[in-house]
Amino acid sequence: MEMRRKERIDRGIKVRTEGIYAISSKREVLYLLGPRLLLIVGLLLLPLVLELAPYWKRVVNIMCVYALLALAFDFLANYVGLVCLGGAFFIGVGGYLSAIFNTMLSIPFYLSIPLATILGAVLCTVLLVPCLPLRGVYFAIVTLMYPLLVTRIIEAFDILAAQTVSRGWTASPINM
């Protein structure tokens, strides 16, 4: 009686390069897509599960924002070769625009978030286009300059203090 080794499922899936796969069965497709689908379904069900625990829901939300910042930094640093130190500012522009659209203009949140994303991306692109010829530490310093500059402008003109008191903003104003 001859003992045969069990062949691993991942043998024969990768072909010469890291990005090309030769898939020959449903089992191999499930092997490749299963963990990804499990993660996606888990993330989609997470808000429903965390509805009972508001503290952990907030922690996961903050964690997701930091994950987006890390992905943006990783993309810029590894693929583009630029180090951007003002990434939180660019995300904050979209968040602030979303709050303005939602509270002052009474646009529902499911429209204000995409609208703020597009408008924030356009505004931040206009700010970054003059910086693109810069390389290395110069680009990093200029992208760090934007949040510092806007902070000083807000403090000098007392922009946010009057609005938050007179408008009665709370921590999470959402018009549905």
PDB file of N, CA, C and O in Angstrom, residues 57-73 87-88 91-92:
ATOM      1  N   LYS A  57     -18.461  51.003  19.158  1.00  0.00           N
ATOM      2  CA  LYS A  57     -18.782  51.496  17.821  1.00  0.00           C
ATOM      3  C   LYS A  57     -17.941  52.736  17.516  1.00  0.00           C
ATOM      4  O   LYS A  57     -17.401  52.880  16.423  1.00  0.00           O
ATOM      5  N   ARG A  58     -17.813  53.626  18.502  1.00  0.00           N
ATOM      6  CA  ARG A  58     -16.991  54.825  18.322  1.00  0.00           C
ATOM      7  C   ARG A  58     -15.519  54.451  18.164  1.00  0.00           C
ATOM      8  O   ARG A  58     -14.814  55.032  17.335  1.00  0.00           O
ATOM      9  N   VAL A  59     -15.044  53.501  18.937  1.00  0.00           N
ATOM     10  CA  VAL A  59     -13.651  53.060  18.833  1.00  0.00           C
ATOM     11  C   VAL A  59     -13.373  52.496  17.444  1.00  0.00           C
ATOM     12  O   VAL A  59     -12.346  52.799  16.817  1.00  0.00           O
ATOM     13  N   VAL A  60     -14.291  51.690  16.928  1.00  0.00           N
ATOM     14  CA  VAL A  60     -14.107  51.104  15.593  1.00  0.00           C
ATOM     15  C   VAL A  60     -14.161  52.191  14.523  1.00  0.00           C
ATOM     16  O   VAL A  60     -13.396  52.148  13.554  1.00  0.00           O
ATOM     17  N   ASN A  61     -15.032  53.189  14.691  1.00  0.00           N
ATOM     18  CA  ASN A  61     -15.088  54.294  13.729  1.00  0.00           C
ATOM     19  C   ASN A  61     -13.772  55.059  13.689  1.00  0.00           C
ATOM     20  O   ASN A  61     -13.261  55.376  12.609  1.00  0.00           O
ATOM     21  N   ILE A  62     -13.227  55.365  14.848  1.00  0.00           N
ATOM     22  CA  ILE A  62     -11.950  56.076  14.903  1.00  0.00           C
ATOM     23  C   ILE A  62     -10.840  55.210  14.315  1.00  0.00           C
ATOM     24  O   ILE A  62      -9.969  55.704  13.593  1.00  0.00           O
ATOM     25  N   MET A  63     -10.883  53.914  14.586  1.00  0.00           N
ATOM     26  CA  MET A  63      -9.896  52.995  14.037  1.00  0.00           C
ATOM     27  C   MET A  63      -9.963  52.980  12.500  1.00  0.00           C
ATOM     28  O   MET A  63      -8.925  52.947  11.827  1.00  0.00           O
ATOM     29  N   CYS A  64     -11.159  53.025  11.952  1.00  0.00           N
ATOM     30  CA  CYS A  64     -11.312  53.035  10.495  1.00  0.00           C
ATOM     31  C   CYS A  64     -10.768  54.323   9.882  1.00  0.00           C
ATOM     32  O   CYS A  64     -10.183  54.295   8.800  1.00  0.00           O
ATOM     33  N   VAL A  65     -10.959  55.458  10.559  1.00  0.00           N
ATOM     34  CA  VAL A  65     -10.395  56.716  10.069  1.00  0.00           C
ATOM     35  C   VAL A  65      -8.871  56.635  10.053  1.00  0.00           C
ATOM     36  O   VAL A  65      -8.221  57.030   9.078  1.00  0.00           O
ATOM     37  N   TYR A  66      -8.283  56.100  11.127  1.00  0.00           N
ATOM     38  CA  TYR A  66      -6.830  55.950  11.158  1.00  0.00           C
ATOM     39  C   TYR A  66      -6.352  54.957  10.097  1.00  0.00           C
ATOM     40  O   TYR A  66      -5.267  55.118   9.536  1.00  0.00           O
ATOM     41  N   ALA A  67      -7.146  53.946   9.823  1.00  0.00           N
ATOM     42  CA  ALA A  67      -6.781  52.993   8.764  1.00  0.00           C
ATOM     43  C   ALA A  67      -6.774  53.677   7.402  1.00  0.00           C
ATOM     44  O   ALA A  67      -5.892  53.416   6.578  1.00  0.00           O
ATOM     45  N   LEU A  68      -7.745  54.561   7.160  1.00  0.00           N
ATOM     46  CA  LEU A  68      -7.752  55.315   5.901  1.00  0.00           C
ATOM     47  C   LEU A  68      -6.527  56.218   5.788  1.00  0.00           C
ATOM     48  O   LEU A  68      -5.926  56.340   4.722  1.00  0.00           O
ATOM     49  N   LEU A  69      -6.176  56.866   6.900  1.00  0.00           N
ATOM     50  CA  LEU A  69      -4.972  57.699   6.896  1.00  0.00           C
ATOM     51  C   LEU A  69      -3.724  56.858   6.605  1.00  0.00           C
ATOM     52  O   LEU A  69      -2.848  57.273   5.845  1.00  0.00           O
ATOM     53  N   ALA A  70      -3.651  55.688   7.204  1.00  0.00           N
ATOM     54  CA  ALA A  70      -2.494  54.812   6.985  1.00  0.00           C
ATOM     55  C   ALA A  70      -2.430  54.323   5.541  1.00  0.00           C
ATOM     56  O   ALA A  70      -1.353  54.259   4.948  1.00  0.00           O
ATOM     57  N   LEU A  71      -3.595  53.998   4.967  1.00  0.00           N
ATOM     58  CA  LEU A  71      -3.617  53.566   3.568  1.00  0.00           C
ATOM     59  C   LEU A  71      -3.172  54.690   2.640  1.00  0.00           C
ATOM     60  O   LEU A  71      -2.418  54.461   1.683  1.00  0.00           O
ATOM     61  N   ALA A  72      -3.638  55.910   2.910  1.00  0.00           N
ATOM     62  CA  ALA A  72      -3.247  57.044   2.076  1.00  0.00           C
ATOM     63  C   ALA A  72      -1.750  57.305   2.200  1.00  0.00           C
ATOM     64  O   ALA A  72      -1.064  57.537   1.194  1.00  0.00           O
ATOM     65  N   PHE A  73      -1.234  57.259   3.429  1.00  0.00           N
ATOM     66  CA  PHE A  73       0.202  57.479   3.628  1.00  0.00           C
ATOM     67  C   PHE A  73       1.023  56.394   2.941  1.00  0.00           C
ATOM     68  O   PHE A  73       2.028  56.673   2.289  1.00  0.00           O
ATOM     69  N   GLY A  87      -2.064  64.689   5.906  1.00  0.00           N
ATOM     70  CA  GLY A  87      -3.184  63.833   5.507  1.00  0.00           C
ATOM     71  C   GLY A  87      -4.416  64.013   6.364  1.00  0.00           C
ATOM     72  O   GLY A  87      -5.540  63.972   5.867  1.00  0.00           O
ATOM     73  N   ALA A  88      -4.233  64.226   7.658  1.00  0.00           N
ATOM     74  CA  ALA A  88      -5.382  64.424   8.547  1.00  0.00           C
ATOM     75  C   ALA A  88      -6.121  65.710   8.189  1.00  0.00           C
ATOM     76  O   ALA A  88      -7.345  65.778   8.311  1.00  0.00           O
ATOM     77  N   ILE A  91      -8.449  64.969   5.221  1.00  0.00           N
ATOM     78  CA  ILE A  91      -9.637  64.240   5.668  1.00  0.00           C
ATOM     79  C   ILE A  91     -10.550  65.164   6.462  1.00  0.00           C
ATOM     80  O   ILE A  91     -11.769  65.119   6.345  1.00  0.00           O
ATOM     81  N   GLY A  92      -9.955  66.050   7.257  1.00  0.00           N
ATOM     82  CA  GLY A  92     -10.736  67.002   8.047  1.00  0.00           C
ATOM     83  C   GLY A  92     -11.508  67.984   7.195  1.00  0.00           C
ATOM     84  O   GLY A  92     -12.606  68.408   7.574  1.00  0.00           O
TER      85      GLY A  92
END
